[in-house]
């Protein structure tokens, strides 16, 4: 039995995550409001405004005005990265550098 609600009915205030598994690591994303944070296990973070850039062509991760947004989203995603890392035997995540 599953509990939850349809994705299109989830409040914009609630974060949503996804995961892409690969043999050498993974990519994990967190959507919150207008933004999507993409984390690669190589330590890379990308940030997109999916409302104005639905094809994710402009990475905003280095925009100083969005630094706090990126850090807040990473803090929500990091526990899920840690949980998955405990299950992986072939790869270890590299933590992103969030220092400005």
PDB file of N, CA and C in Angstrom:
ATOM      1  N   UNK A   1       0.835  -1.173   0.000  1.00  0.00           N
ATOM      2  CA  UNK A   1       0.000   0.000   0.000  1.00  0.00           C
ATOM      3  C   UNK A   1       0.882   1.239   0.000  1.00  0.00           C
ATOM      4  N   UNK A   2       0.503   2.244  -0.794  1.00  0.00           N
ATOM      5  CA  UNK A   2       1.245   3.487  -0.895  1.00  0.00           C
ATOM      6  C   UNK A   2       0.392   4.643  -0.398  1.00  0.00           C
ATOM      7  N   UNK A   3       1.052   5.606   0.209  1.00  0.00           N
ATOM      8  CA  UNK A   3       0.375   6.829   0.623  1.00  0.00           C
ATOM      9  C   UNK A   3       0.996   7.981  -0.145  1.00  0.00           C
ATOM     10  N   UNK A   4       0.225   9.005  -0.356  1.00  0.00           N
ATOM     11  CA  UNK A   4       0.753  10.178  -1.028  1.00  0.00           C
ATOM     12  C   UNK A   4      -0.317  10.883  -1.810  1.00  0.00           C
ATOM     13  N   UNK A   5       0.141  11.700  -2.739  1.00  0.00           N
ATOM     14  CA  UNK A   5      -0.796  12.422  -3.578  1.00  0.00           C
ATOM     15  C   UNK A   5      -0.189  12.576  -4.963  1.00  0.00           C
ATOM     16  N   UNK A   6      -1.008  12.819  -5.968  1.00  0.00           N
ATOM     17  CA  UNK A   6      -0.478  13.001  -7.324  1.00  0.00           C
ATOM     18  C   UNK A   6       0.531  14.148  -7.369  1.00  0.00           C
ATOM     19  N   UNK A   7       1.579  13.982  -8.140  1.00  0.00           N
ATOM     20  CA  UNK A   7       2.652  14.973  -8.212  1.00  0.00           C
ATOM     21  C   UNK A   7       2.115  16.345  -8.602  1.00  0.00           C
ATOM     22  N   UNK A   8       1.167  16.404  -9.512  1.00  0.00           N
ATOM     23  CA  UNK A   8       0.672  17.705  -9.953  1.00  0.00           C
ATOM     24  C   UNK A   8      -0.173  18.418  -8.893  1.00  0.00           C
ATOM     25  N   UNK A   9      -0.437  17.742  -7.783  1.00  0.00           N
ATOM     26  CA  UNK A   9      -1.212  18.356  -6.704  1.00  0.00           C
ATOM     27  C   UNK A   9      -0.350  18.703  -5.490  1.00  0.00           C
ATOM     28  N   UNK A  10       0.948  18.450  -5.572  1.00  0.00           N
ATOM     29  CA  UNK A  10       1.845  18.762  -4.465  1.00  0.00           C
ATOM     30  C   UNK A  10       2.069  20.276  -4.408  1.00  0.00           C
ATOM     31  N   UNK A  11       1.986  20.832  -3.236  1.00  0.00           N
ATOM     32  CA  UNK A  11       2.197  22.262  -3.030  1.00  0.00           C
ATOM     33  C   UNK A  11       3.601  22.663  -3.480  1.00  0.00           C
ATOM     34  N   UNK A  12       3.729  23.864  -4.029  1.00  0.00           N
ATOM     35  CA  UNK A  12       5.041  24.386  -4.417  1.00  0.00           C
ATOM     36  C   UNK A  12       5.957  24.575  -3.219  1.00  0.00           C
ATOM     37  N   UNK A  13       5.396  24.624  -2.025  1.00  0.00           N
ATOM     38  CA  UNK A  13       6.191  24.786  -0.821  1.00  0.00           C
ATOM     39  C   UNK A  13       6.858  23.476  -0.396  1.00  0.00           C
ATOM     40  N   UNK A  14       6.401  22.364  -0.927  1.00  0.00           N
ATOM     41  CA  UNK A  14       6.956  21.054  -0.584  1.00  0.00           C
ATOM     42  C   UNK A  14       7.980  20.643  -1.641  1.00  0.00           C
ATOM     43  N   UNK A  15       9.124  20.191  -1.200  1.00  0.00           N
ATOM     44  CA  UNK A  15      10.162  19.789  -2.152  1.00  0.00           C
ATOM     45  C   UNK A  15       9.849  18.410  -2.724  1.00  0.00           C
ATOM     46  N   UNK A  16      10.337  18.187  -3.931  1.00  0.00           N
ATOM     47  CA  UNK A  16      10.194  16.906  -4.616  1.00  0.00           C
ATOM     48  C   UNK A  16      11.585  16.485  -5.078  1.00  0.00           C
ATOM     49  N   UNK A  17      11.887  15.220  -4.970  1.00  0.00           N
ATOM     50  CA  UNK A  17      13.207  14.734  -5.351  1.00  0.00           C
ATOM     51  C   UNK A  17      13.087  13.652  -6.409  1.00  0.00           C
ATOM     52  N   UNK A  18      14.178  13.465  -7.146  1.00  0.00           N
ATOM     53  CA  UNK A  18      14.266  12.354  -8.087  1.00  0.00           C
ATOM     54  C   UNK A  18      15.700  11.841  -8.089  1.00  0.00           C
ATOM     55  N   UNK A  19      15.868  10.672  -8.655  1.00  0.00           N
ATOM     56  CA  UNK A  19      17.150   9.988  -8.608  1.00  0.00           C
ATOM     57  C   UNK A  19      17.393   9.273  -9.928  1.00  0.00           C
ATOM     58  N   UNK A  20      18.626   9.389 -10.440  1.00  0.00           N
ATOM     59  CA  UNK A  20      19.058   8.659 -11.633  1.00  0.00           C
ATOM     60  C   UNK A  20      20.302   7.873 -11.233  1.00  0.00           C
ATOM     61  N   UNK A  21      20.211   6.571 -11.287  1.00  0.00           N
ATOM     62  CA  UNK A  21      21.326   5.713 -10.871  1.00  0.00           C
ATOM     63  C   UNK A  21      22.181   5.304 -12.061  1.00  0.00           C
ATOM     64  N   UNK A  22      23.486   5.343 -11.857  1.00  0.00           N
ATOM     65  CA  UNK A  22      24.448   4.908 -12.860  1.00  0.00           C
ATOM     66  C   UNK A  22      25.464   4.010 -12.175  1.00  0.00           C
ATOM     67  N   UNK A  23      26.204   3.243 -12.921  1.00  0.00           N
ATOM     68  CA  UNK A  23      27.196   2.334 -12.340  1.00  0.00           C
ATOM     69  C   UNK A  23      28.263   3.092 -11.555  1.00  0.00           C
ATOM     70  N   UNK A  24      28.603   4.289 -11.994  1.00  0.00           N
ATOM     71  CA  UNK A  24      29.678   5.048 -11.350  1.00  0.00           C
ATOM     72  C   UNK A  24      29.170   6.188 -10.473  1.00  0.00           C
ATOM     73  N   UNK A  25      27.931   6.111 -10.025  1.00  0.00           N
ATOM     74  CA  UNK A  25      27.391   7.155  -9.162  1.00  0.00           C
ATOM     75  C   UNK A  25      25.968   7.468  -9.549  1.00  0.00           C
ATOM     76  N   UNK A  26      25.537   8.659  -9.225  1.00  0.00           N
ATOM     77  CA  UNK A  26      24.164   9.004  -9.548  1.00  0.00           C
ATOM     78  C   UNK A  26      24.010  10.504  -9.693  1.00  0.00           C
ATOM     79  N   UNK A  27      22.832  10.891 -10.141  1.00  0.00           N
ATOM     80  CA  UNK A  27      22.393  12.276 -10.134  1.00  0.00           C
ATOM     81  C   UNK A  27      21.124  12.318  -9.304  1.00  0.00           C
ATOM     82  N   UNK A  28      21.014  13.331  -8.491  1.00  0.00           N
ATOM     83  CA  UNK A  28      19.821  13.506  -7.697  1.00  0.00           C
ATOM     84  C   UNK A  28      19.357  14.944  -7.864  1.00  0.00           C
ATOM     85  N   UNK A  29      18.054  15.121  -7.908  1.00  0.00           N
ATOM     86  CA  UNK A  29      17.514  16.464  -8.051  1.00  0.00           C
ATOM     87  C   UNK A  29      16.525  16.749  -6.938  1.00  0.00           C
ATOM     88  N   UNK A  30      16.396  18.036  -6.660  1.00  0.00           N
ATOM     89  CA  UNK A  30      15.395  18.512  -5.718  1.00  0.00           C
ATOM     90  C   UNK A  30      14.694  19.687  -6.369  1.00  0.00           C
ATOM     91  N   UNK A  31      13.387  19.605  -6.465  1.00  0.00           N
ATOM     92  CA  UNK A  31      12.570  20.704  -6.976  1.00  0.00           C
ATOM     93  C   UNK A  31      11.901  21.383  -5.796  1.00  0.00           C
ATOM     94  N   UNK A  32      11.972  22.698  -5.795  1.00  0.00           N
ATOM     95  CA  UNK A  32      11.341  23.480  -4.736  1.00  0.00           C
ATOM     96  C   UNK A  32      10.895  24.800  -5.343  1.00  0.00           C
ATOM     97  N   UNK A  33       9.588  25.013  -5.376  1.00  0.00           N
ATOM     98  CA  UNK A  33       9.077  26.236  -5.995  1.00  0.00           C
ATOM     99  C   UNK A  33       9.461  26.289  -7.460  1.00  0.00           C
ATOM    100  N   UNK A  34      10.075  27.391  -7.871  1.00  0.00           N
ATOM    101  CA  UNK A  34      10.460  27.584  -9.270  1.00  0.00           C
ATOM    102  C   UNK A  34      11.797  26.939  -9.629  1.00  0.00           C
ATOM    103  N   UNK A  35      12.507  26.396  -8.638  1.00  0.00           N
ATOM    104  CA  UNK A  35      13.883  25.970  -8.882  1.00  0.00           C
ATOM    105  C   UNK A  35      14.071  24.457  -8.820  1.00  0.00           C
ATOM    106  N   UNK A  36      15.047  23.993  -9.598  1.00  0.00           N
ATOM    107  CA  UNK A  36      15.497  22.595  -9.555  1.00  0.00           C
ATOM    108  C   UNK A  36      17.008  22.617  -9.302  1.00  0.00           C
ATOM    109  N   UNK A  37      17.418  21.905  -8.263  1.00  0.00           N
ATOM    110  CA  UNK A  37      18.833  21.721  -7.961  1.00  0.00           C
ATOM    111  C   UNK A  37      19.225  20.337  -8.434  1.00  0.00           C
ATOM    112  N   UNK A  38      20.231  20.255  -9.267  1.00  0.00           N
ATOM    113  CA  UNK A  38      20.745  18.977  -9.744  1.00  0.00           C
ATOM    114  C   UNK A  38      22.117  18.749  -9.123  1.00  0.00           C
ATOM    115  N   UNK A  39      22.281  17.614  -8.486  1.00  0.00           N
ATOM    116  CA  UNK A  39      23.548  17.250  -7.863  1.00  0.00           C
ATOM    117  C   UNK A  39      24.083  16.006  -8.549  1.00  0.00           C
ATOM    118  N   UNK A  40      25.323  16.087  -9.016  1.00  0.00           N
ATOM    119  CA  UNK A  40      26.023  14.923  -9.564  1.00  0.00           C
ATOM    120  C   UNK A  40      26.993  14.429  -8.506  1.00  0.00           C
ATOM    121  N   UNK A  41      27.147  13.134  -8.419  1.00  0.00           N
ATOM    122  CA  UNK A  41      28.022  12.563  -7.400  1.00  0.00           C
ATOM    123  C   UNK A  41      29.479  12.942  -7.589  1.00  0.00           C
ATOM    124  N   UNK A  42      29.801  13.646  -8.657  1.00  0.00           N
ATOM    125  CA  UNK A  42      31.148  14.170  -8.847  1.00  0.00           C
ATOM    126  C   UNK A  42      31.346  15.473  -8.084  1.00  0.00           C
ATOM    127  N   UNK A  43      30.286  15.933  -7.403  1.00  0.00           N
ATOM    128  CA  UNK A  43      30.375  17.152  -6.604  1.00  0.00           C
ATOM    129  C   UNK A  43      29.794  18.378  -7.282  1.00  0.00           C
ATOM    130  N   UNK A  44      29.307  18.224  -8.502  1.00  0.00           N
ATOM    131  CA  UNK A  44      28.759  19.359  -9.240  1.00  0.00           C
ATOM    132  C   UNK A  44      27.323  19.650  -8.811  1.00  0.00           C
ATOM    133  N   UNK A  45      27.016  20.924  -8.705  1.00  0.00           N
ATOM    134  CA  UNK A  45      25.645  21.380  -8.479  1.00  0.00           C
ATOM    135  C   UNK A  45      25.238  22.285  -9.624  1.00  0.00           C
ATOM    136  N   UNK A  46      24.033  22.108 -10.101  1.00  0.00           N
ATOM    137  CA  UNK A  46      23.454  22.996 -11.099  1.00  0.00           C
ATOM    138  C   UNK A  46      22.108  23.460 -10.549  1.00  0.00           C
ATOM    139  N   UNK A  47      21.747  24.691 -10.867  1.00  0.00           N
ATOM    140  CA  UNK A  47      20.497  25.260 -10.391  1.00  0.00           C
ATOM    141  C   UNK A  47      19.757  25.869 -11.571  1.00  0.00           C
ATOM    142  N   UNK A  48      18.487  25.511 -11.717  1.00  0.00           N
ATOM    143  CA  UNK A  48      17.695  25.999 -12.834  1.00  0.00           C
ATOM    144  C   UNK A  48      16.384  26.589 -12.342  1.00  0.00           C
ATOM    145  N   UNK A  49      15.939  27.634 -13.007  1.00  0.00           N
ATOM    146  CA  UNK A  49      14.604  28.165 -12.800  1.00  0.00           C
ATOM    147  C   UNK A  49      13.726  27.452 -13.826  1.00  0.00           C
ATOM    148  N   UNK A  50      13.020  26.427 -13.397  1.00  0.00           N
ATOM    149  CA  UNK A  50      12.275  25.589 -14.334  1.00  0.00           C
ATOM    150  C   UNK A  50      10.993  26.261 -14.830  1.00  0.00           C
ATOM    151  N   UNK A  51      10.620  27.371 -14.214  1.00  0.00           N
ATOM    152  CA  UNK A  51       9.468  28.112 -14.702  1.00  0.00           C
ATOM    153  C   UNK A  51       9.821  28.898 -15.952  1.00  0.00           C
ATOM    154  N   UNK A  52      10.946  29.600 -15.912  1.00  0.00           N
ATOM    155  CA  UNK A  52      11.360  30.411 -17.063  1.00  0.00           C
ATOM    156  C   UNK A  52      12.290  29.656 -18.003  1.00  0.00           C
ATOM    157  N   UNK A  53      12.856  28.554 -17.550  1.00  0.00           N
ATOM    158  CA  UNK A  53      13.818  27.766 -18.337  1.00  0.00           C
ATOM    159  C   UNK A  53      13.485  26.271 -18.208  1.00  0.00           C
ATOM    160  N   UNK A  54      12.341  25.844 -18.745  1.00  0.00           N
ATOM    161  CA  UNK A  54      11.914  24.450 -18.551  1.00  0.00           C
ATOM    162  C   UNK A  54      12.852  23.417 -19.181  1.00  0.00           C
ATOM    163  N   UNK A  55      13.661  23.833 -20.149  1.00  0.00           N
ATOM    164  CA  UNK A  55      14.606  22.910 -20.784  1.00  0.00           C
ATOM    165  C   UNK A  55      15.956  22.877 -20.073  1.00  0.00           C
ATOM    166  N   UNK A  56      16.072  23.633 -18.990  1.00  0.00           N
ATOM    167  CA  UNK A  56      17.283  23.664 -18.165  1.00  0.00           C
ATOM    168  C   UNK A  56      18.533  23.949 -19.006  1.00  0.00           C
ATOM    169  N   UNK A  57      18.500  25.082 -19.698  1.00  0.00           N
ATOM    170  CA  UNK A  57      19.626  25.466 -20.548  1.00  0.00           C
ATOM    171  C   UNK A  57      20.559  26.470 -19.884  1.00  0.00           C
ATOM    172  N   UNK A  58      20.075  27.175 -18.845  1.00  0.00           N
ATOM    173  CA  UNK A  58      20.883  28.201 -18.192  1.00  0.00           C
ATOM    174  C   UNK A  58      21.103  27.831 -16.731  1.00  0.00           C
ATOM    175  N   UNK A  59      22.313  27.412 -16.428  1.00  0.00           N
ATOM    176  CA  UNK A  59      22.682  27.028 -15.063  1.00  0.00           C
ATOM    177  C   UNK A  59      22.896  28.294 -14.234  1.00  0.00           C
ATOM    178  N   UNK A  60      22.145  28.421 -13.154  1.00  0.00           N
ATOM    179  CA  UNK A  60      22.205  29.599 -12.285  1.00  0.00           C
ATOM    180  C   UNK A  60      22.995  29.357 -11.005  1.00  0.00           C
ATOM    181  N   UNK A  61      23.675  28.226 -10.915  1.00  0.00           N
ATOM    182  CA  UNK A  61      24.350  27.841  -9.668  1.00  0.00           C
ATOM    183  C   UNK A  61      25.411  28.849  -9.226  1.00  0.00           C
ATOM    184  N   UNK A  62      26.006  29.569 -10.156  1.00  0.00           N
ATOM    185  CA  UNK A  62      27.055  30.523  -9.791  1.00  0.00           C
ATOM    186  C   UNK A  62      26.538  31.942  -9.610  1.00  0.00           C
ATOM    187  N   UNK A  63      25.238  32.143  -9.708  1.00  0.00           N
ATOM    188  CA  UNK A  63      24.649  33.471  -9.532  1.00  0.00           C
ATOM    189  C   UNK A  63      24.675  33.815  -8.035  1.00  0.00           C
ATOM    190  N   UNK A  64      25.422  34.849  -7.645  1.00  0.00           N
ATOM    191  CA  UNK A  64      25.528  35.194  -6.224  1.00  0.00           C
ATOM    192  C   UNK A  64      24.181  35.507  -5.572  1.00  0.00           C
ATOM    193  N   UNK A  65      23.223  36.008  -6.350  1.00  0.00           N
ATOM    194  CA  UNK A  65      21.899  36.332  -5.797  1.00  0.00           C
ATOM    195  C   UNK A  65      21.142  35.063  -5.412  1.00  0.00           C
ATOM    196  N   UNK A  66      21.511  33.927  -5.968  1.00  0.00           N
ATOM    197  CA  UNK A  66      20.812  32.672  -5.694  1.00  0.00           C
ATOM    198  C   UNK A  66      21.615  31.727  -4.795  1.00  0.00           C
ATOM    199  N   UNK A  67      22.719  32.224  -4.242  1.00  0.00           N
ATOM    200  CA  UNK A  67      23.566  31.376  -3.394  1.00  0.00           C
ATOM    201  C   UNK A  67      22.781  30.799  -2.208  1.00  0.00           C
ATOM    202  N   UNK A  68      22.023  31.647  -1.523  1.00  0.00           N
ATOM    203  CA  UNK A  68      21.260  31.160  -0.366  1.00  0.00           C
ATOM    204  C   UNK A  68      20.211  30.135  -0.779  1.00  0.00           C
ATOM    205  N   UNK A  69      19.600  30.329  -1.940  1.00  0.00           N
ATOM    206  CA  UNK A  69      18.628  29.369  -2.464  1.00  0.00           C
ATOM    207  C   UNK A  69      19.300  28.026  -2.709  1.00  0.00           C
ATOM    208  N   UNK A  70      20.471  28.063  -3.333  1.00  0.00           N
ATOM    209  CA  UNK A  70      21.224  26.837  -3.639  1.00  0.00           C
ATOM    210  C   UNK A  70      21.606  26.107  -2.354  1.00  0.00           C
ATOM    211  N   UNK A  71      22.091  26.838  -1.366  1.00  0.00           N
ATOM    212  CA  UNK A  71      22.496  26.222  -0.097  1.00  0.00           C
ATOM    213  C   UNK A  71      21.284  25.621   0.618  1.00  0.00           C
ATOM    214  N   UNK A  72      20.177  26.346   0.648  1.00  0.00           N
ATOM    215  CA  UNK A  72      18.973  25.842   1.316  1.00  0.00           C
ATOM    216  C   UNK A  72      18.469  24.565   0.641  1.00  0.00           C
ATOM    217  N   UNK A  73      18.531  24.538  -0.661  1.00  0.00           N
ATOM    218  CA  UNK A  73      18.077  23.343  -1.379  1.00  0.00           C
ATOM    219  C   UNK A  73      19.039  22.179  -1.160  1.00  0.00           C
ATOM    220  N   UNK A  74      20.338  22.471  -1.144  1.00  0.00           N
ATOM    221  CA  UNK A  74      21.311  21.407  -0.885  1.00  0.00           C
ATOM    222  C   UNK A  74      21.086  20.807   0.505  1.00  0.00           C
ATOM    223  N   UNK A  75      20.792  21.649   1.489  1.00  0.00           N
ATOM    224  CA  UNK A  75      20.558  21.150   2.844  1.00  0.00           C
ATOM    225  C   UNK A  75      19.365  20.190   2.899  1.00  0.00           C
ATOM    226  N   UNK A  76      18.392  20.377   2.022  1.00  0.00           N
ATOM    227  CA  UNK A  76      17.251  19.457   1.941  1.00  0.00           C
ATOM    228  C   UNK A  76      17.618  18.167   1.202  1.00  0.00           C
ATOM    229  N   UNK A  77      18.494  18.275   0.216  1.00  0.00           N
ATOM    230  CA  UNK A  77      18.854  17.108  -0.601  1.00  0.00           C
ATOM    231  C   UNK A  77      19.954  16.259   0.034  1.00  0.00           C
ATOM    232  N   UNK A  78      20.865  16.881   0.752  1.00  0.00           N
ATOM    233  CA  UNK A  78      22.027  16.174   1.308  1.00  0.00           C
ATOM    234  C   UNK A  78      21.673  14.927   2.119  1.00  0.00           C
ATOM    235  N   UNK A  79      20.653  14.944   2.978  1.00  0.00           N
ATOM    236  CA  UNK A  79      20.331  13.721   3.722  1.00  0.00           C
ATOM    237  C   UNK A  79      19.947  12.552   2.811  1.00  0.00           C
ATOM    238  N   UNK A  80      19.310  12.851   1.706  1.00  0.00           N
ATOM    239  CA  UNK A  80      18.967  11.777   0.769  1.00  0.00           C
ATOM    240  C   UNK A  80      20.200  11.246   0.056  1.00  0.00           C
ATOM    241  N   UNK A  81      21.145  12.133  -0.238  1.00  0.00           N
ATOM    242  CA  UNK A  81      22.409  11.701  -0.833  1.00  0.00           C
ATOM    243  C   UNK A  81      23.138  10.788   0.146  1.00  0.00           C
ATOM    244  N   UNK A  82      23.189  11.187   1.406  1.00  0.00           N
ATOM    245  CA  UNK A  82      23.854  10.372   2.422  1.00  0.00           C
ATOM    246  C   UNK A  82      23.193   9.006   2.562  1.00  0.00           C
ATOM    247  N   UNK A  83      21.874   8.975   2.557  1.00  0.00           N
ATOM    248  CA  UNK A  83      21.157   7.704   2.696  1.00  0.00           C
ATOM    249  C   UNK A  83      21.460   6.781   1.524  1.00  0.00           C
ATOM    250  N   UNK A  84      21.476   7.324   0.319  1.00  0.00           N
ATOM    251  CA  UNK A  84      21.776   6.501  -0.848  1.00  0.00           C
ATOM    252  C   UNK A  84      23.231   6.048  -0.833  1.00  0.00           C
ATOM    253  N   UNK A  85      24.129   6.905  -0.382  1.00  0.00           N
ATOM    254  CA  UNK A  85      25.554   6.569  -0.353  1.00  0.00           C
ATOM    255  C   UNK A  85      25.827   5.356   0.533  1.00  0.00           C
ATOM    256  N   UNK A  86      25.042   5.204   1.594  1.00  0.00           N
ATOM    257  CA  UNK A  86      25.224   4.041   2.467  1.00  0.00           C
ATOM    258  C   UNK A  86      24.863   2.736   1.763  1.00  0.00           C
ATOM    259  N   UNK A  87      24.040   2.808   0.731  1.00  0.00           N
ATOM    260  CA  UNK A  87      23.621   1.615   0.001  1.00  0.00           C
ATOM    261  C   UNK A  87      24.516   1.279  -1.187  1.00  0.00           C
ATOM    262  N   UNK A  88      25.242   2.270  -1.683  1.00  0.00           N
ATOM    263  CA  UNK A  88      26.089   2.098  -2.861  1.00  0.00           C
ATOM    264  C   UNK A  88      27.380   1.370  -2.495  1.00  0.00           C
ATOM    265  N   UNK A  89      27.826   0.484  -3.352  1.00  0.00           N
ATOM    266  CA  UNK A  89      29.107  -0.194  -3.115  1.00  0.00           C
ATOM    267  C   UNK A  89      30.133   0.149  -4.180  1.00  0.00           C
ATOM    268  N   UNK A  90      29.704   0.820  -5.258  1.00  0.00           N
ATOM    269  CA  UNK A  90      30.626   1.084  -6.366  1.00  0.00           C
ATOM    270  C   UNK A  90      31.029   2.538  -6.517  1.00  0.00           C
ATOM    271  N   UNK A  91      30.425   3.444  -5.749  1.00  0.00           N
ATOM    272  CA  UNK A  91      30.736   4.866  -5.890  1.00  0.00           C
ATOM    273  C   UNK A  91      30.508   5.578  -4.569  1.00  0.00           C
ATOM    274  N   UNK A  92      31.220   6.688  -4.406  1.00  0.00           N
ATOM    275  CA  UNK A  92      31.094   7.523  -3.217  1.00  0.00           C
ATOM    276  C   UNK A  92      30.843   8.947  -3.676  1.00  0.00           C
ATOM    277  N   UNK A  93      29.854   9.621  -3.110  1.00  0.00           N
ATOM    278  CA  UNK A  93      29.598  10.994  -3.529  1.00  0.00           C
ATOM    279  C   UNK A  93      30.684  11.959  -3.064  1.00  0.00           C
ATOM    280  N   UNK A  94      30.954  12.946  -3.905  1.00  0.00           N
ATOM    281  CA  UNK A  94      31.845  14.055  -3.563  1.00  0.00           C
ATOM    282  C   UNK A  94      30.948  15.203  -3.137  1.00  0.00           C
ATOM    283  N   UNK A  95      31.186  15.754  -1.954  1.00  0.00           N
ATOM    284  CA  UNK A  95      30.354  16.840  -1.457  1.00  0.00           C
ATOM    285  C   UNK A  95      30.678  18.136  -2.172  1.00  0.00           C
ATOM    286  N   UNK A  96      29.667  18.900  -2.536  1.00  0.00           N
ATOM    287  CA  UNK A  96      29.912  20.151  -3.275  1.00  0.00           C
ATOM    288  C   UNK A  96      30.551  21.204  -2.393  1.00  0.00           C
ATOM    289  N   UNK A  97      31.282  22.096  -3.023  1.00  0.00           N
ATOM    290  CA  UNK A  97      31.886  23.235  -2.339  1.00  0.00           C
ATOM    291  C   UNK A  97      30.880  24.374  -2.388  1.00  0.00           C
ATOM    292  N   UNK A  98      30.339  24.749  -1.256  1.00  0.00           N
ATOM    293  CA  UNK A  98      29.317  25.792  -1.219  1.00  0.00           C
ATOM    294  C   UNK A  98      29.848  27.121  -0.694  1.00  0.00           C
ATOM    295  N   UNK A  99      31.152  27.249  -0.598  1.00  0.00           N
ATOM    296  CA  UNK A  99      31.756  28.491  -0.121  1.00  0.00           C
ATOM    297  C   UNK A  99      31.784  29.479  -1.266  1.00  0.00           C
ATOM    298  N   UNK A 100      31.334  30.689  -0.972  1.00  0.00           N
ATOM    299  CA  UNK A 100      31.367  31.757  -1.986  1.00  0.00           C
ATOM    300  C   UNK A 100      32.761  32.296  -2.162  1.00  0.00           C
TER     301      UNK A 100
END
